Amino acid sequence: MRNDKEAADALADSFQKLRQEIGKVIVGQDEVVRLVLTAVFSQGHSLLVGVPGLAKTLLIQTIADSLDLSFNRIQFTPDLMPSDIVGSETMNQQRDFHFVKGPIFANIILADEINRTPPKTQAALLESMQEYAVTVAGQRYALARPFFVLATQNPIEQEGTYPLPEAQLDRFMFNIELGYPTYAEELNIVKNTTSDRKHSVNKILHAADIQAFQELVRRVPVADNVVEYAVSLVHKTRPGTERAATRSTQLLEWGAGPRASQHLIVGAKCNALLNGKYSPDIEDVRAVAVPILRHRLVRNFKAEAEGIGVEQIVKELL
């Protein structure tokens, strides 16, 4: 591609094609698909929250297929060990140790029910998300790029789970909520999945294209007023501080950290490109604000007692 303008047009065009391909298999969930693709092109990881049976695995598998990326699903359980994820040293017939790679060595990882496994195993996954590498027996092994983790949590059945601490949640760019399909969508789903028809997905992009687009997103210019809006929004969420919104001080225990400001700008840049614009405006920041801030704000007792959700607070601050 000769220049960034052509590359930006190519990304917007590819995004529309990806949505069409994914739509062959996944009915509805347009917003979820948009956010997952935004996270991929922004080099961010995502948390997917939804009740069982909403085709989370199929959704991610389909996205991986359309992006021509390798995909692994890891089912987290209470007895899962870090070596079950990253791999381990084993002895061969010549009595030499060699490293056997674990399922983390893929481009897209679906970490299913991440809150079902103890913190030690969660930490192994979170380290690889941050470092893009794993360390086993003092040896560092780089992960294939692009590398994207999508961790799922079920909002129900919290017995015997290990909720991720706020500091660990902060590593995820988006918290994407998966809702129930509408009546019409569910009719379509049932018709499609109970017949013998199989939909194949065409590969729209390859690993090298995705990495080029990830670099392009970083190069997008942003006006000062947009950066100021994003940083100001994050400051509004911090109760008891100079720039805090009155509502935050009343309803929040903790606000969002600087990582939220960074994600708001990168997410806004990507959102602008996907919509055919060459630079983000305040509307692009608003488009990604709820999934970015949803898991970073901690409500206080008053908010919980009155049944005021984090999403409602974020919308008030916008």
GROMACS .gro file of C-alpha atoms in nm:
model
  318
    1MET     CA    1   0.000   0.000   0.000
    2ARG     CA    2   0.145   0.332  -0.107
    3ASN     CA    3   0.032   0.551   0.179
    4ASP     CA    4  -0.160   0.563   0.504
    5LYS     CA    5  -0.475   0.700   0.337
    6GLU     CA    6  -0.496   0.395   0.109
    7ALA     CA    7  -0.423   0.168   0.404
    8ALA     CA    8  -0.702   0.335   0.606
    9ASP     CA    9  -0.947   0.284   0.317
   10ALA     CA   10  -0.836  -0.080   0.291
   11LEU     CA   11  -0.900  -0.132   0.664
   12ALA     CA   12  -1.253   0.017   0.643
   13ASP     CA   13  -1.323  -0.203   0.337
   14SER     CA   14  -1.183  -0.516   0.507
   15PHE     CA   15  -1.395  -0.446   0.817
   16GLN     CA   16  -1.716  -0.447   0.610
   17LYS     CA   17  -1.612  -0.774   0.439
   18LEU     CA   18  -1.527  -0.930   0.776
   19ARG     CA   19  -1.870  -0.840   0.914
   20GLN     CA   20  -2.037  -1.001   0.611
   21GLU     CA   21  -1.831  -1.321   0.644
   22ILE     CA   22  -1.885  -1.349   1.020
   23GLY     CA   23  -2.256  -1.277   0.965
   24LYS     CA   24  -2.282  -1.603   0.761
   25VAL     CA   25  -2.228  -1.799   1.081
   26ILE     CA   26  -2.312  -1.560   1.367
   27VAL     CA   27  -2.664  -1.418   1.374
   28GLY     CA   28  -2.691  -1.067   1.526
   29GLN     CA   29  -2.426  -0.964   1.784
   30ASP     CA   30  -2.309  -0.682   1.549
   31GLU     CA   31  -2.187  -0.470   1.839
   32VAL     CA   32  -1.991  -0.761   1.990
   33VAL     CA   33  -1.824  -0.835   1.654
   34ARG     CA   34  -1.738  -0.464   1.610
   35LEU     CA   35  -1.578  -0.445   1.954
   36VAL     CA   36  -1.381  -0.771   1.917
   37LEU     CA   37  -1.241  -0.658   1.581
   38THR     CA   38  -1.165  -0.313   1.727
   39ALA     CA   39  -0.968  -0.484   2.006
   40VAL     CA   40  -0.776  -0.701   1.756
   41PHE     CA   41  -0.672  -0.402   1.543
   42SER     CA   42  -0.593  -0.197   1.857
   43GLN     CA   43  -0.366  -0.471   2.002
   44GLY     CA   44  -0.588  -0.502   2.308
   45HIS     CA   45  -0.733  -0.804   2.489
   46SER     CA   46  -1.099  -0.843   2.578
   47LEU     CA   47  -1.321  -0.988   2.846
   48LEU     CA   48  -1.643  -1.142   2.718
   49VAL     CA   49  -1.923  -1.166   2.974
   50GLY     CA   50  -2.240  -1.357   2.897
   51VAL     CA   51  -2.458  -1.642   3.015
   52PRO     CA   52  -2.382  -1.995   2.884
   53GLY     CA   53  -2.501  -2.102   2.540
   54LEU     CA   54  -2.460  -1.771   2.354
   55ALA     CA   55  -2.204  -1.918   2.107
   56LYS     CA   56  -1.903  -1.737   2.250
   57THR     CA   57  -1.664  -2.008   2.129
   58LEU     CA   58  -1.823  -2.022   1.782
   59LEU     CA   59  -1.804  -1.642   1.755
   60ILE     CA   60  -1.431  -1.631   1.830
   61GLN     CA   61  -1.357  -1.937   1.615
   62THR     CA   62  -1.537  -1.769   1.322
   63ILE     CA   63  -1.346  -1.443   1.370
   64ALA     CA   64  -1.016  -1.637   1.383
   65ASP     CA   65  -1.109  -1.821   1.060
   66SER     CA   66  -1.196  -1.499   0.875
   67LEU     CA   67  -0.865  -1.345   0.989
   68ASP     CA   68  -0.669  -1.660   0.891
   69LEU     CA   69  -0.524  -1.687   1.242
   70SER     CA   70  -0.451  -1.992   1.455
   71PHE     CA   71  -0.700  -2.040   1.737
   72ASN     CA   72  -0.692  -2.233   2.065
   73ARG     CA   73  -0.957  -2.263   2.331
   74ILE     CA   74  -0.848  -2.325   2.690
   75GLN     CA   75  -1.116  -2.441   2.933
   76PHE     CA   76  -1.021  -2.309   3.274
   77THR     CA   77  -1.091  -2.543   3.565
   78PRO     CA   78  -0.997  -2.536   3.937
   79ASP     CA   79  -0.721  -2.797   3.884
   80LEU     CA   80  -0.560  -2.632   3.579
   81MET     CA   81  -0.187  -2.560   3.631
   82PRO     CA   82   0.024  -2.283   3.468
   83SER     CA   83   0.218  -2.551   3.274
   84ASP     CA   84  -0.113  -2.667   3.120
   85ILE     CA   85  -0.132  -2.326   2.951
   86VAL     CA   86   0.224  -2.222   2.870
   87GLY     CA   87   0.382  -2.566   2.822
   88SER     CA   88   0.654  -2.753   3.010
   89GLU     CA   89   1.001  -2.903   2.987
   90THR     CA   90   0.997  -3.276   2.916
   91MET     CA   91   1.273  -3.535   2.878
   92ASN     CA   92   1.314  -3.714   2.547
   93GLN     CA   93   1.459  -4.062   2.481
   94GLN     CA   94   1.814  -3.921   2.474
   95ARG     CA   95   1.750  -3.785   2.827
   96ASP     CA   96   1.766  -3.425   2.702
   97PHE     CA   97   1.515  -3.169   2.819
   98HIS     CA   98   1.314  -2.992   2.553
   99PHE     CA   99   1.022  -2.751   2.571
  100VAL     CA  100   0.675  -2.866   2.466
  101LYS     CA  101   0.461  -2.565   2.379
  102GLY     CA  102   0.124  -2.525   2.551
  103PRO     CA  103  -0.203  -2.402   2.395
  104ILE     CA  104  -0.104  -2.037   2.460
  105PHE     CA  105   0.107  -2.058   2.141
  106ALA     CA  106  -0.163  -1.946   1.897
  107ASN     CA  107  -0.273  -1.610   1.755
  108ILE     CA  108  -0.616  -1.604   1.919
  109ILE     CA  109  -0.675  -1.760   2.259
  110LEU     CA  110  -1.021  -1.812   2.404
  111ALA     CA  111  -0.970  -1.838   2.781
  112ASP     CA  112  -1.303  -1.993   2.870
  113GLU     CA  113  -1.436  -1.918   3.222
  114ILE     CA  114  -1.113  -1.758   3.342
  115ASN     CA  115  -1.268  -1.706   3.687
  116ARG     CA  116  -1.291  -2.084   3.742
  117THR     CA  117  -0.916  -2.126   3.791
  118PRO     CA  118  -0.693  -2.023   4.086
  119PRO     CA  119  -0.489  -1.698   4.075
  120LYS     CA  120  -0.159  -1.881   4.005
  121THR     CA  121  -0.292  -2.009   3.671
  122GLN     CA  122  -0.468  -1.680   3.591
  123ALA     CA  123  -0.134  -1.504   3.644
  124ALA     CA  124   0.039  -1.729   3.385
  125LEU     CA  125  -0.214  -1.618   3.122
  126LEU     CA  126  -0.199  -1.251   3.227
  127GLU     CA  127   0.181  -1.248   3.206
  128SER     CA  128   0.173  -1.370   2.846
  129MET     CA  129  -0.091  -1.104   2.763
  130GLN     CA  130   0.135  -0.830   2.893
  131GLU     CA  131   0.476  -0.957   2.778
  132TYR     CA  132   0.382  -1.141   2.454
  133ALA     CA  133   0.617  -1.413   2.579
  134VAL     CA  134   0.631  -1.692   2.837
  135THR     CA  135   0.918  -1.791   3.065
  136VAL     CA  136   0.971  -2.158   3.146
  137ALA     CA  137   1.272  -2.282   3.347
  138GLY     CA  138   1.441  -1.945   3.301
  139GLN     CA  139   1.408  -1.957   2.922
  140ARG     CA  140   1.196  -1.694   2.743
  141TYR     CA  141   0.979  -1.799   2.448
  142ALA     CA  142   0.818  -1.531   2.229
  143LEU     CA  143   0.453  -1.578   2.128
  144ALA     CA  144   0.335  -1.557   1.767
  145ARG     CA  145   0.208  -1.215   1.664
  146PRO     CA  146  -0.061  -1.094   1.636
  147PHE     CA  147  -0.158  -1.230   1.977
  148PHE     CA  148  -0.504  -1.171   2.118
  149VAL     CA  149  -0.669  -1.310   2.433
  150LEU     CA  150  -1.042  -1.322   2.476
  151ALA     CA  151  -1.136  -1.435   2.826
  152THR     CA  152  -1.493  -1.528   2.913
  153GLN     CA  153  -1.671  -1.507   3.247
  154ASN     CA  154  -2.021  -1.625   3.327
  155PRO     CA  155  -2.217  -1.370   3.530
  156ILE     CA  156  -2.412  -1.653   3.696
  157GLU     CA  157  -2.290  -1.948   3.910
  158GLN     CA  158  -2.033  -1.764   4.118
  159GLU     CA  159  -1.983  -2.052   4.365
  160GLY     CA  160  -1.631  -2.192   4.355
  161THR     CA  161  -1.495  -1.915   4.135
  162TYR     CA  162  -1.190  -1.692   4.172
  163PRO     CA  163  -1.294  -1.345   4.049
  164LEU     CA  164  -1.015  -1.152   3.877
  165PRO     CA  165  -0.884  -0.868   4.097
  166GLU     CA  166  -0.941  -0.513   3.970
  167ALA     CA  167  -0.568  -0.473   3.894
  168GLN     CA  168  -0.584  -0.778   3.665
  169LEU     CA  169  -0.910  -0.670   3.501
  170ASP     CA  170  -0.732  -0.346   3.406
  171ARG     CA  171  -0.517  -0.543   3.160
  172PHE     CA  172  -0.821  -0.604   2.939
  173MET     CA  173  -0.899  -0.327   2.693
  174PHE     CA  174  -1.271  -0.405   2.664
  175ASN     CA  175  -1.533  -0.570   2.881
  176ILE     CA  176  -1.786  -0.685   2.620
  177GLU     CA  177  -2.131  -0.792   2.737
  178LEU     CA  178  -2.305  -1.056   2.531
  179GLY     CA  179  -2.683  -1.029   2.556
  180TYR     CA  180  -2.958  -1.271   2.461
  181PRO     CA  181  -3.059  -1.271   2.092
  182THR     CA  182  -3.388  -1.111   1.990
  183TYR     CA  183  -3.685  -1.335   1.907
  184ALA     CA  184  -3.624  -1.298   1.529
  185GLU     CA  185  -3.251  -1.366   1.568
  186GLU     CA  186  -3.316  -1.675   1.777
  187LEU     CA  187  -3.556  -1.812   1.514
  188ASN     CA  188  -3.274  -1.774   1.259
  189ILE     CA  189  -3.020  -1.935   1.492
  190VAL     CA  190  -3.243  -2.238   1.553
  191LYS     CA  191  -3.314  -2.282   1.179
  192ASN     CA  192  -2.943  -2.253   1.089
  193THR     CA  193  -2.811  -2.484   1.360
  194THR     CA  194  -3.066  -2.764   1.336
  195SER     CA  195  -3.025  -2.832   0.965
  196ASP     CA  196  -2.740  -3.003   0.779
  197ARG     CA  197  -2.624  -2.680   0.609
  198LYS     CA  198  -2.266  -2.580   0.686
  199HIS     CA  199  -2.142  -2.227   0.629
  200SER     CA  200  -1.778  -2.181   0.544
  201VAL     CA  201  -1.604  -1.852   0.609
  202ASN     CA  202  -1.365  -1.696   0.357
  203LYS     CA  203  -1.031  -1.567   0.482
  204ILE     CA  204  -1.034  -1.189   0.445
  205LEU     CA  205  -0.705  -1.093   0.611
  206HIS     CA  206  -0.380  -1.264   0.709
  207ALA     CA  207  -0.143  -1.218   1.004
  208ALA     CA  208   0.086  -0.974   0.816
  209ASP     CA  209  -0.214  -0.758   0.713
  210ILE     CA  210  -0.339  -0.743   1.072
  211GLN     CA  211   0.002  -0.637   1.203
  212ALA     CA  212   0.023  -0.365   0.934
  213PHE     CA  213  -0.323  -0.238   1.034
  214GLN     CA  214  -0.226  -0.245   1.404
  215GLU     CA  215   0.071  -0.020   1.323
  216LEU     CA  216  -0.153   0.204   1.111
  217VAL     CA  217  -0.395   0.254   1.405
  218ARG     CA  218  -0.104   0.380   1.617
  219ARG     CA  219  -0.008   0.635   1.347
  220VAL     CA  220  -0.354   0.795   1.325
  221PRO     CA  221  -0.332   1.165   1.422
  222VAL     CA  222  -0.555   1.284   1.708
  223ALA     CA  223  -0.662   1.642   1.779
  224ASP     CA  224  -0.570   1.781   2.123
  225ASN     CA  225  -0.934   1.841   2.216
  226VAL     CA  226  -1.011   1.469   2.166
  227VAL     CA  227  -0.721   1.363   2.391
  228GLU     CA  228  -0.831   1.621   2.650
  229TYR     CA  229  -1.189   1.486   2.637
  230ALA     CA  230  -1.068   1.125   2.694
  231VAL     CA  231  -0.835   1.217   2.984
  232SER     CA  232  -1.099   1.447   3.135
  233LEU     CA  233  -1.357   1.164   3.119
  234VAL     CA  234  -1.122   0.928   3.306
  235HIS     CA  235  -1.046   1.196   3.568
  236LYS     CA  236  -1.421   1.242   3.622
  237THR     CA  237  -1.441   0.879   3.738
  238ARG     CA  238  -1.194   0.925   4.026
  239PRO     CA  239  -1.393   0.999   4.343
  240GLY     CA  240  -1.265   1.266   4.578
  241THR     CA  241  -1.012   1.411   4.330
  242GLU     CA  242  -0.995   1.764   4.193
  243ARG     CA  243  -1.165   1.686   3.859
  244ALA     CA  244  -1.406   1.420   3.990
  245ALA     CA  245  -1.772   1.439   3.888
  246THR     CA  246  -2.011   1.482   4.181
  247ARG     CA  247  -2.183   1.159   4.076
  248SER     CA  248  -1.852   0.966   4.096
  249THR     CA  249  -1.780   1.089   4.447
  250GLN     CA  250  -2.132   0.983   4.551
  251LEU     CA  251  -2.136   0.640   4.387
  252LEU     CA  252  -1.782   0.513   4.327
  253GLU     CA  253  -1.518   0.361   4.551
  254TRP     CA  254  -1.246   0.366   4.282
  255GLY     CA  255  -1.212   0.523   3.938
  256ALA     CA  256  -1.019   0.426   3.625
  257GLY     CA  257  -0.639   0.449   3.591
  258PRO     CA  258  -0.420   0.594   3.313
  259ARG     CA  259  -0.451   0.272   3.110
  260ALA     CA  260  -0.816   0.365   3.051
  261SER     CA  261  -0.712   0.698   2.894
  262GLN     CA  262  -0.467   0.518   2.665
  263HIS     CA  263  -0.729   0.262   2.559
  264LEU     CA  264  -0.988   0.535   2.496
  265ILE     CA  265  -0.757   0.707   2.247
  266VAL     CA  266  -0.636   0.389   2.071
  267GLY     CA  267  -0.995   0.257   2.060
  268ALA     CA  268  -1.121   0.590   1.921
  269LYS     CA  269  -0.850   0.586   1.652
  270CYS     CA  270  -0.949   0.235   1.546
  271ASN     CA  271  -1.322   0.314   1.559
  272ALA     CA  272  -1.264   0.615   1.330
  273LEU     CA  273  -1.073   0.403   1.075
  274LEU     CA  274  -1.337   0.126   1.075
  275ASN     CA  275  -1.598   0.392   0.996
  276GLY     CA  276  -1.399   0.539   0.707
  277LYS     CA  277  -1.264   0.846   0.891
  278TYR     CA  278  -0.896   0.941   0.903
  279SER     CA  279  -0.892   1.095   1.250
  280PRO     CA  280  -1.111   1.035   1.559
  281ASP     CA  281  -1.348   1.288   1.712
  282ILE     CA  282  -1.523   1.296   2.050
  283GLU     CA  283  -1.800   1.067   1.917
  284ASP     CA  284  -1.539   0.794   1.856
  285VAL     CA  285  -1.424   0.820   2.219
  286ARG     CA  286  -1.787   0.788   2.332
  287ALA     CA  287  -1.836   0.484   2.106
  288VAL     CA  288  -1.573   0.285   2.300
  289ALA     CA  289  -1.612   0.444   2.648
  290VAL     CA  290  -1.864   0.203   2.806
  291PRO     CA  291  -1.678  -0.126   2.733
  292ILE     CA  292  -1.347   0.036   2.835
  293LEU     CA  293  -1.470   0.181   3.165
  294ARG     CA  294  -1.723  -0.089   3.261
  295HIS     CA  295  -1.471  -0.313   3.442
  296ARG     CA  296  -1.248  -0.036   3.577
  297LEU     CA  297  -1.493   0.139   3.808
  298VAL     CA  298  -1.572   0.001   4.153
  299ARG     CA  299  -1.910   0.101   4.295
  300ASN     CA  300  -1.951   0.189   4.662
  301PHE     CA  301  -2.215   0.055   4.899
  302LYS     CA  302  -2.459   0.338   4.819
  303ALA     CA  303  -2.455   0.258   4.445
  304GLU     CA  304  -2.498  -0.115   4.509
  305ALA     CA  305  -2.779  -0.057   4.761
  306GLU     CA  306  -2.964   0.167   4.516
  307GLY     CA  307  -2.908  -0.075   4.227
  308ILE     CA  308  -2.718   0.179   4.015
  309GLY     CA  309  -2.499  -0.006   3.762
  310VAL     CA  310  -2.156   0.098   3.637
  311GLU     CA  311  -2.291   0.138   3.283
  312GLN     CA  312  -2.549   0.390   3.403
  313ILE     CA  313  -2.278   0.590   3.584
  314VAL     CA  314  -2.053   0.594   3.273
  315LYS     CA  315  -2.342   0.716   3.054
  316GLU     CA  316  -2.410   0.997   3.300
  317LEU     CA  317  -2.044   1.103   3.284
  318LEU     CA  318  -2.047   1.107   2.902
   0.00000   0.00000   0.00000
